[in-house]
Short mmCIF file of C-alpha atoms and ligand atoms in Angstrom, two decimals:
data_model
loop_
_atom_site.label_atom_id
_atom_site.label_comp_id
_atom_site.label_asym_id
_atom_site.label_seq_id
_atom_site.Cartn_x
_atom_site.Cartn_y
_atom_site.Cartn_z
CA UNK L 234 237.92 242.66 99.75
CA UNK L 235 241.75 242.84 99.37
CA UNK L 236 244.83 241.57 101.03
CA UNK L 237 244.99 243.52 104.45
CA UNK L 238 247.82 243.42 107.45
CA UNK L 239 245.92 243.25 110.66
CA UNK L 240 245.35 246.85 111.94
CA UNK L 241 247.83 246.45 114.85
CA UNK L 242 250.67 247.51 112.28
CA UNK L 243 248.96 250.38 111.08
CA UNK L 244 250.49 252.36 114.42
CA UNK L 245 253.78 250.67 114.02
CA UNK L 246 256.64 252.93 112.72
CA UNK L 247 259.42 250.55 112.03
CA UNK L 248 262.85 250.08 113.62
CA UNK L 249 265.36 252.19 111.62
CA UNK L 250 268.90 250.64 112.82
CA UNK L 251 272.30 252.31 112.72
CA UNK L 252 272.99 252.01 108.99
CA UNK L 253 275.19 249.88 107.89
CA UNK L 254 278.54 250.58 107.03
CA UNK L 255 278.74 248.80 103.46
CA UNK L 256 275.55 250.90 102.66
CA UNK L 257 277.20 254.26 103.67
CA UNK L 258 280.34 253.61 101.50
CA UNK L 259 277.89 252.93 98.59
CA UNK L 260 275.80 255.94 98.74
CA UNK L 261 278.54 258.58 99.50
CA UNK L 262 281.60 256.63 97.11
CA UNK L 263 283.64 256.61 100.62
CA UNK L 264 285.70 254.88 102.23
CA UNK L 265 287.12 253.81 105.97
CA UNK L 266 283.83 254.40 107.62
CA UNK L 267 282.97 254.17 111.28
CA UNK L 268 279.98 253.01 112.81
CA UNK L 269 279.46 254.40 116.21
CA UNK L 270 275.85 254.11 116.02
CA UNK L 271 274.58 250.80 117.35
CA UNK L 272 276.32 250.16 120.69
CA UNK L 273 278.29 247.19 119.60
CA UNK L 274 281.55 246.18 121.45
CA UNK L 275 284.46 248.17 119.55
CA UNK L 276 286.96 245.77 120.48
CA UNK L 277 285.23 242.92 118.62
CA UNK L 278 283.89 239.15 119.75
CA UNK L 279 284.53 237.25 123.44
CA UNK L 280 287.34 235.05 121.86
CA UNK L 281 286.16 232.11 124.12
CA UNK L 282 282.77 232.22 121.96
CA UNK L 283 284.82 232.54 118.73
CA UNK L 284 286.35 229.38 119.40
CA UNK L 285 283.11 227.88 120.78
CA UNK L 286 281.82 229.04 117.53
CA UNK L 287 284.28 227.74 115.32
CA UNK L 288 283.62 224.03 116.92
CA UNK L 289 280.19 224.48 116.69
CA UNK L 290 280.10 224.91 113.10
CA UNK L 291 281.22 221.31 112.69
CA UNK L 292 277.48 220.51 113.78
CA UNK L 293 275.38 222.86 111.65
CA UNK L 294 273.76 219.99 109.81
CA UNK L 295 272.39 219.37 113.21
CA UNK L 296 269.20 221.00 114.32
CA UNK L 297 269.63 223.09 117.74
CA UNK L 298 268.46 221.98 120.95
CA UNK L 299 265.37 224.19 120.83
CA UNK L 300 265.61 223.78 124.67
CA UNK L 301 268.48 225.48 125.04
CA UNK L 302 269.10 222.77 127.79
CA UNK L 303 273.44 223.36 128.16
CA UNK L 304 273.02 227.73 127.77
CA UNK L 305 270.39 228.00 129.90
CA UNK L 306 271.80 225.63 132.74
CA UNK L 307 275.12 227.92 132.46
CA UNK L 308 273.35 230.91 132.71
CA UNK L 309 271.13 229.72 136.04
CA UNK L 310 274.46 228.34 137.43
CA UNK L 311 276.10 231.94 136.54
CA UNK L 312 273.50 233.82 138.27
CA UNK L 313 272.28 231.43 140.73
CA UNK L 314 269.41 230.48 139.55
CA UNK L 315 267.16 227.13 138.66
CA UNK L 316 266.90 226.38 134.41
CA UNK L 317 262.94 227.16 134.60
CA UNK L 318 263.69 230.74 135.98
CA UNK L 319 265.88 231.11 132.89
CA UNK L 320 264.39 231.56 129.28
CA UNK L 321 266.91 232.84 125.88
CA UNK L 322 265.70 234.46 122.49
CA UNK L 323 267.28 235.50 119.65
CA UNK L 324 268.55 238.55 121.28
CA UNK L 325 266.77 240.32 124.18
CA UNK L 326 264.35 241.54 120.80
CA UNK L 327 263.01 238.11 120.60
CA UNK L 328 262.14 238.17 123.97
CA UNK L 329 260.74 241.42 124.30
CA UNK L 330 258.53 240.16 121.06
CA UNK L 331 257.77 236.54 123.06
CA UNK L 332 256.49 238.61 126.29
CA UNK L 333 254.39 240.81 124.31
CA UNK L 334 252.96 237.92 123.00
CA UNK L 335 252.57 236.29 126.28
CA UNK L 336 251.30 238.91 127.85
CA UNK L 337 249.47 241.59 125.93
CA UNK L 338 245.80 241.07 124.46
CA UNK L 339 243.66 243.64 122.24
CA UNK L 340 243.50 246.74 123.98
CA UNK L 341 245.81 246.46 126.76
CA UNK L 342 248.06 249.59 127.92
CA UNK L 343 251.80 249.18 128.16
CA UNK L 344 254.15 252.00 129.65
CA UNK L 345 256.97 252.95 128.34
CA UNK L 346 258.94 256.31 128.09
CA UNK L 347 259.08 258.16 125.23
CA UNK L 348 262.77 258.21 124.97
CA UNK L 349 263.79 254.89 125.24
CA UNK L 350 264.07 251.24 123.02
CA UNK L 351 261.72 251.48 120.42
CA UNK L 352 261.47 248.04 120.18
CA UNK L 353 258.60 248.10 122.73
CA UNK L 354 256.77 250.40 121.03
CA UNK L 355 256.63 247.98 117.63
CA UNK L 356 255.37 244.66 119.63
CA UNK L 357 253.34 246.44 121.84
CA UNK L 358 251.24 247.82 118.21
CA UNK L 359 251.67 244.69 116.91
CA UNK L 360 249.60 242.82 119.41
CA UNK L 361 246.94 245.72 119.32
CA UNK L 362 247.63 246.84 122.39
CA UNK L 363 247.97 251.02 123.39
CA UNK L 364 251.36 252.23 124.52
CA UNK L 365 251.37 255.19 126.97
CA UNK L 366 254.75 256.65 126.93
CA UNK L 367 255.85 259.16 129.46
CA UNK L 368 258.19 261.68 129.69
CA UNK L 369 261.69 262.11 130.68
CA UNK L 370 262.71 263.51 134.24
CA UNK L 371 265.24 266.62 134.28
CA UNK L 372 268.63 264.96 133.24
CA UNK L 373 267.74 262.63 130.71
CA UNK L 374 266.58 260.29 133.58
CA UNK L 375 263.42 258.01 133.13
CA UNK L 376 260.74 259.29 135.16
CA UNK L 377 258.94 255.97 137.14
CA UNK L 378 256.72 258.05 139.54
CA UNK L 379 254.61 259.25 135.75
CA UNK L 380 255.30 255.83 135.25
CA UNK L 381 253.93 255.07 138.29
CA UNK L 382 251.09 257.72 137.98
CA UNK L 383 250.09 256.33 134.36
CA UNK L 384 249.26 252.70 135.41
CA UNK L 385 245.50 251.82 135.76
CA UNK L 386 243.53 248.88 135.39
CA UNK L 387 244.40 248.21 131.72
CA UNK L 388 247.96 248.59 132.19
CA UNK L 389 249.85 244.72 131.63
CA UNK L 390 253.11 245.75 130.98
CA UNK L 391 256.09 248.76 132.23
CA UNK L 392 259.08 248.87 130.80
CA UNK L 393 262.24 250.25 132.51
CA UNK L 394 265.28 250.54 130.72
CA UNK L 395 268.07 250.70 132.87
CA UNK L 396 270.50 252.27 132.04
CA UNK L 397 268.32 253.83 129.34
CA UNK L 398 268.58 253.76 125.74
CA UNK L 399 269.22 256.09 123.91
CA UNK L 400 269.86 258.33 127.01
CA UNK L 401 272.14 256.43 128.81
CA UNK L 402 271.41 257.02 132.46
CA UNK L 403 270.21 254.93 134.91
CA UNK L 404 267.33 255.00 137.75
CA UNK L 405 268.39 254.14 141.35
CA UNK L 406 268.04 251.01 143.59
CA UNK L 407 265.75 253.19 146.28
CA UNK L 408 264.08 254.86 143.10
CA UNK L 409 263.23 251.49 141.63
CA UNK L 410 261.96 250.19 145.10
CA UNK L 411 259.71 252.91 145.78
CA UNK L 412 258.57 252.78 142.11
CA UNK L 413 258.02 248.72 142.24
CA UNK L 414 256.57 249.13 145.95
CA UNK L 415 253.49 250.76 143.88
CA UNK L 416 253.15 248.44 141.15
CA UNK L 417 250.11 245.56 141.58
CA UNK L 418 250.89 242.42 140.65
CA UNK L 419 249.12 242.36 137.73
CA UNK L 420 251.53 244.70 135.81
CA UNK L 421 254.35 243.04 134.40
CA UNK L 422 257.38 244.81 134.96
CA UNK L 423 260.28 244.18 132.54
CA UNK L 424 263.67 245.81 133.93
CA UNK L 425 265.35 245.73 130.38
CA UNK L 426 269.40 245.42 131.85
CA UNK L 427 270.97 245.37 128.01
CA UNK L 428 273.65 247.76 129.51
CA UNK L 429 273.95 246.53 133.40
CA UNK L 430 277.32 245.39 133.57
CA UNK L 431 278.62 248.71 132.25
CA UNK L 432 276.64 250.51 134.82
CA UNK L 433 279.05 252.70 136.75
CA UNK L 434 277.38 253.55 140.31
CA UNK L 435 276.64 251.67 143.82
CA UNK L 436 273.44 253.38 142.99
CA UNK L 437 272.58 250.75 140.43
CA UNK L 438 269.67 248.84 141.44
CA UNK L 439 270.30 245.00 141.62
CA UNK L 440 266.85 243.55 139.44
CA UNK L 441 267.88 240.32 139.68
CA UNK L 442 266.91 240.64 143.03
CA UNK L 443 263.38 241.04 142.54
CA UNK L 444 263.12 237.51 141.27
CA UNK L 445 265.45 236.14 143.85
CA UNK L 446 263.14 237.30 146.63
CA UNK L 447 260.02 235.33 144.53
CA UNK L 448 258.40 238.69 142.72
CA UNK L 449 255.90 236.93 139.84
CA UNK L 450 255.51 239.77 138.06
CA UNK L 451 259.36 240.93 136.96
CA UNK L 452 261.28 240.31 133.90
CA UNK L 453 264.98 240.62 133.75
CA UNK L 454 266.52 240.88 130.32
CA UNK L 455 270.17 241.35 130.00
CA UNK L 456 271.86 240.26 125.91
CA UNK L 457 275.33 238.81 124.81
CA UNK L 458 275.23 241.63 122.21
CA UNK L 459 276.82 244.11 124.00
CA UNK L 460 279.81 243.31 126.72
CA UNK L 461 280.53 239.97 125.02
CA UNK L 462 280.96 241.37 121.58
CA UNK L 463 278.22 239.14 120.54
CA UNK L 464 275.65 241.62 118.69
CA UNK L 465 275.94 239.50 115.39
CA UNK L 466 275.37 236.07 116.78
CA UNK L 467 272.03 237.07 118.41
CA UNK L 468 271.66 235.97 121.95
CA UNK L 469 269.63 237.52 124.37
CA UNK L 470 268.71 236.05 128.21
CA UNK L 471 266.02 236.65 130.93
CA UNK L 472 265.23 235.76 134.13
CA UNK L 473 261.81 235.47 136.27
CA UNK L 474 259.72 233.55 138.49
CA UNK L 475 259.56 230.32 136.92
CA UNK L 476 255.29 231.01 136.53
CA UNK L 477 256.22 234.31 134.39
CA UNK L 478 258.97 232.48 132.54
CA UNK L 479 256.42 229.45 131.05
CA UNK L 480 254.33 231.31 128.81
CA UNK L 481 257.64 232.55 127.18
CA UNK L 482 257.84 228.80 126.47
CA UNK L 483 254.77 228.34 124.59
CA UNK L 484 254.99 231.08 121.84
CA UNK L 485 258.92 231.36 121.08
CA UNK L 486 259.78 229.87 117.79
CA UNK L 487 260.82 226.56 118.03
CA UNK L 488 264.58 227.22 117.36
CA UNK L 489 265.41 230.29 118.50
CA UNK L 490 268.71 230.33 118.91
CA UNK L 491 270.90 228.51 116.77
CA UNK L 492 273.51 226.21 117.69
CA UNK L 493 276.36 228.30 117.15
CA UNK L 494 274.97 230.61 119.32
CA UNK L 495 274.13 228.50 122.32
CA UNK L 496 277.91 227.33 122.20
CA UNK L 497 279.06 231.42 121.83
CA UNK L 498 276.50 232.10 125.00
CA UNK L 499 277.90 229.23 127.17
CA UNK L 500 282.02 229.87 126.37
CA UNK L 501 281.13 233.85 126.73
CA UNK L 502 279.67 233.63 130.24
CA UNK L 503 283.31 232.19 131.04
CA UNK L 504 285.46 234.87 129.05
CA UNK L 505 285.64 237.16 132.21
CA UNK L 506 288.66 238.96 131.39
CA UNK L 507 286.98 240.04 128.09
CA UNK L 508 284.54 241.51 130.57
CA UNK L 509 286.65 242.88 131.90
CA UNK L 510 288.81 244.40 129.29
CA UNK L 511 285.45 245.66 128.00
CA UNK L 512 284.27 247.37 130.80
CA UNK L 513 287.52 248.91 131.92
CA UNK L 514 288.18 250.63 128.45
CA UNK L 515 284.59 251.51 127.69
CA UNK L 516 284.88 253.45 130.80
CA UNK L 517 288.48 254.99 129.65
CA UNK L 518 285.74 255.99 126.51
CA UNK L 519 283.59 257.43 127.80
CA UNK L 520 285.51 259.58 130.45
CA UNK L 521 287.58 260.84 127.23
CA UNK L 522 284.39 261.56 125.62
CA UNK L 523 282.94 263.60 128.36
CA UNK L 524 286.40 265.58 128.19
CA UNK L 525 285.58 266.30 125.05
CA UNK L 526 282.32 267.56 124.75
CA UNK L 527 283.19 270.12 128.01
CA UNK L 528 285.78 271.49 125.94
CA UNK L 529 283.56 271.97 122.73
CA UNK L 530 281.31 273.19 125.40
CA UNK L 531 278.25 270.39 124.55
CA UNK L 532 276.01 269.29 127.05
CA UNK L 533 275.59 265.12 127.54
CA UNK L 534 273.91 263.18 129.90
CA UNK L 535 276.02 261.17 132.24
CA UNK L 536 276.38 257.76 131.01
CA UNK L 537 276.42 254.13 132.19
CA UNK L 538 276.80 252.49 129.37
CA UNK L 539 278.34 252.04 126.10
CA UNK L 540 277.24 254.67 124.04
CA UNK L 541 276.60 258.95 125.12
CA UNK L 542 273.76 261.37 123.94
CA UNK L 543 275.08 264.57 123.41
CA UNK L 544 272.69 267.51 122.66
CA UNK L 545 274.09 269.23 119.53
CA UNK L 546 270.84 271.63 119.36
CA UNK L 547 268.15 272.26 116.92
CA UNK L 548 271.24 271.43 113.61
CA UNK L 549 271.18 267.97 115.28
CA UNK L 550 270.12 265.88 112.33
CA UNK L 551 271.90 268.00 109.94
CA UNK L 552 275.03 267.91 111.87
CA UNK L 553 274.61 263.89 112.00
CA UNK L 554 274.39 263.75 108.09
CA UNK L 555 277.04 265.98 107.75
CA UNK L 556 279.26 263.14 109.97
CA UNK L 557 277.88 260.37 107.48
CA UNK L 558 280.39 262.70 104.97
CA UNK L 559 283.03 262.79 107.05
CA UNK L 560 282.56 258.97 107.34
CA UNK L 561 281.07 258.86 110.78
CA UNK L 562 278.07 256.77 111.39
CA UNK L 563 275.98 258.33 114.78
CA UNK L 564 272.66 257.90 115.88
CA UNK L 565 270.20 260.83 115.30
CA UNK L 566 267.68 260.78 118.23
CA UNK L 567 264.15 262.26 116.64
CA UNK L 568 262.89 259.38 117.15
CA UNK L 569 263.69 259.12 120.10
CA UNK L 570 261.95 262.51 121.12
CA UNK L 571 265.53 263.96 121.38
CA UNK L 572 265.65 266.01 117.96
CA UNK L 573 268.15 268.03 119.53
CA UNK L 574 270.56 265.21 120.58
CA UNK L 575 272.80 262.68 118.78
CA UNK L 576 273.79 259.45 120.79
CA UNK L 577 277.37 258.33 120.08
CA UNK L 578 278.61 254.50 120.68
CA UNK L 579 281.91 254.49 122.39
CA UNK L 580 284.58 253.30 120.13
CA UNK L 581 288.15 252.57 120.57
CA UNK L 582 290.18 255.07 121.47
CA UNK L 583 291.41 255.81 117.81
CA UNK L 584 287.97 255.82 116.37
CA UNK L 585 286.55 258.22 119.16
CA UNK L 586 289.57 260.43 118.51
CA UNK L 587 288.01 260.16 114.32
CA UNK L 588 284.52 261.10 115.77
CA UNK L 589 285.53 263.93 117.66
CA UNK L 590 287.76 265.11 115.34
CA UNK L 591 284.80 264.65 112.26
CA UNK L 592 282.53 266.54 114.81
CA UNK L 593 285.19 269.69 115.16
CA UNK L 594 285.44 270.36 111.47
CA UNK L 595 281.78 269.64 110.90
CA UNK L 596 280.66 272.39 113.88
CA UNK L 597 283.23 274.28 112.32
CA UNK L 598 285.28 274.49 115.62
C1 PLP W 766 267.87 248.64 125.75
C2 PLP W 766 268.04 247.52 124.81
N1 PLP W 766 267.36 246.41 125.01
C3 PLP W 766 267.48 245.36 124.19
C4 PLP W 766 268.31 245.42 123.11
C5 PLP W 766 268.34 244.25 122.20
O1 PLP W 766 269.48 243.53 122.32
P1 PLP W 766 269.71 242.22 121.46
O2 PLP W 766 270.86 242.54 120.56
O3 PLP W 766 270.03 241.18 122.48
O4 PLP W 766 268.46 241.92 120.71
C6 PLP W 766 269.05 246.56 122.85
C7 PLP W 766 269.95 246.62 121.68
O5 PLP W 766 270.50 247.60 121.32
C8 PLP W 766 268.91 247.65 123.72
O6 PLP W 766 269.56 248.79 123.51
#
């Protein structure tokens, strides 16, 4: 008999990430390329965490505190929380693969929309288990009463993204409380919050909530990759009741996240005025953005994060290649079940002014 993978990966498609910009230079022989495809901070790292980072280095011949004792006490101080309500990864990924291993056995359904972080889709296979992915609701907008309507007795696991990826929109407080008012308590609920603090509406429900009040079966994640400027570094958090939490514990790899890390994730939660700074002109973004698709007469889905899908129409992905020439990295959304759509990271002002400008010549406006 040969060498075989175990048939949980025979469903998986894998993760194809924004490429790289080094790699797009190469293949075309440009230069000056712009990524706007991965929904990284534009205006670079938290510099609290850089200089965290810098004195961390000092230590590297040190081994971690696989505990995470000092990041996760400053992130259940932040948030008001006790440390065994708190776990970290390396990135919300890591956690999203410790939960499925925590969670899912052979067999098991987990919901998840169709458009949305394919990450879930990768662990779920990989643990054997089925996903059961549901549509989107008119306006881009995750749809939790299919959600709701999918769930049986094999169901362990629904994932919300909120906002969404790669859509961008969000689901309500009273939609997520009429939505969570049906769930049984043995479905694990994980209310993926990568994009939360760019969220943009009263509307936005407050998940962290959920745990507060003592729900078991909620998971919170929320990352450093995004507002902090931290994608690179790899630090992801989550919160839960403390009983949900402890399996985390007993399958994450033993050092996780790396020193330099744990110091970036501690200085970053203090760096509020780079929050700040973030949100404010990720906003200024995205509003200019918006502007800009009316007047090249493109529909998009109202966003609350950093990034915006635009629907370009059925020349979508040749549109998107056609950017890679004009030295314009955007995401192409087939696989997100969007074929007609492209989802566009918000950039500084000068390199959304590029994009738009790339996008003009290439739709030959
Ligand atoms: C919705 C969502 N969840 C989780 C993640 C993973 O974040 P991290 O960089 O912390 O692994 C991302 C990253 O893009 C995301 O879009």
């Amino acid at each position: 008999m040969s060498l075989r993978p175990q048939r949980g990966l025979d469903s998986i498609k894998p993760y194809v990430p924004g490429k790289p910009i080094g790699e797009v230079e190469r293949e075309l022989g440009i230069h000056d390329v712009i990524k706007l495809a991965s929904n990284e901070n534009p205006l670079g790292v938290s510099p609290k965490a850089l200089d965290a980072m810098r004195g961390a280095l000092e230590t590297a011949n040190i081994y971690p505190d696989g505990a995470s004792y000092d990041l996760r006490m400053a992130i259940a101080h932040r948030f008001g929380f006790s440390l065994d309500e708190v776990a970290v990864g390396n990135g919300a990924d890591d956690l999203i693969l410790e939960l499925s291993m925590a969670y899912l056995d052979d067999g098991d359904e987990v919901i998840a929309s169709r458009s949305s972080f394919p990450i879930y889709d990768i662990y779920t296979h990989a643990m054997r288990a089925k996903l059961v992915k549901t549509p989107l609701a008119p306006g881009y907008r995750i749809d939790l009463d299919a959600m709701a309507r999918a769930m049986n007795a094999r169901t362990r696991i629904v994932y919300v993204c909120n906002p969404n990826n790669p859509t961008g929109t969000m689901v309500t407080a009273a939609e997520l409380d009429r939505f969570m008012a049906r769930v049984p308590d043995s479905v694990l609920v994980v209310l993926d919050d990568a994009y939360a603090e760019m969220a943009d509406s009263s509307e936005f429900p407050d998940s962290l909530g959920y745990v507060r009040e003592g729900r078991r079966n909620v998971l919170v994640l929320r990352t450093f990759s995004k507002v902090y400027g931290l994608a690179g570094i790899r630090i992801g958090y989550g919160f839960g009741h403390r009983d949900t939490i402890a399996p985390l514990f007993k399958v994450k790899p033993a050092f996780n996240v790396n020193s330099v890390a744990q110091a970036a994730g501690i200085a970053a939660l203090d760096d509020e005025e780079f929050v700040r700074f973030t949100v404010s002109e990720n906003r200024k973004g995205r509003e200019s953005l918006y502007g800009e698709f009316r007047r090249l007469g493109l529909e998009f889905a109202e966003s609350h994060t950093n990034f915006v899908l635009v629907r370009i129409g059925p020349e979508a992905g040749v549109v998107q290649q056609r950017l890679l020439r004009e030295g314009v990295i955007v995401r192409p959304c087939a696989a997100y079940d969007l074929p007609e759509c492209l989802r566009v990271s918000i950039g500084t002002m000068p390199q959304n002014e590029r994009f738009v400008a790339a996008l003009e010549r290439v739709l030959g406006r």
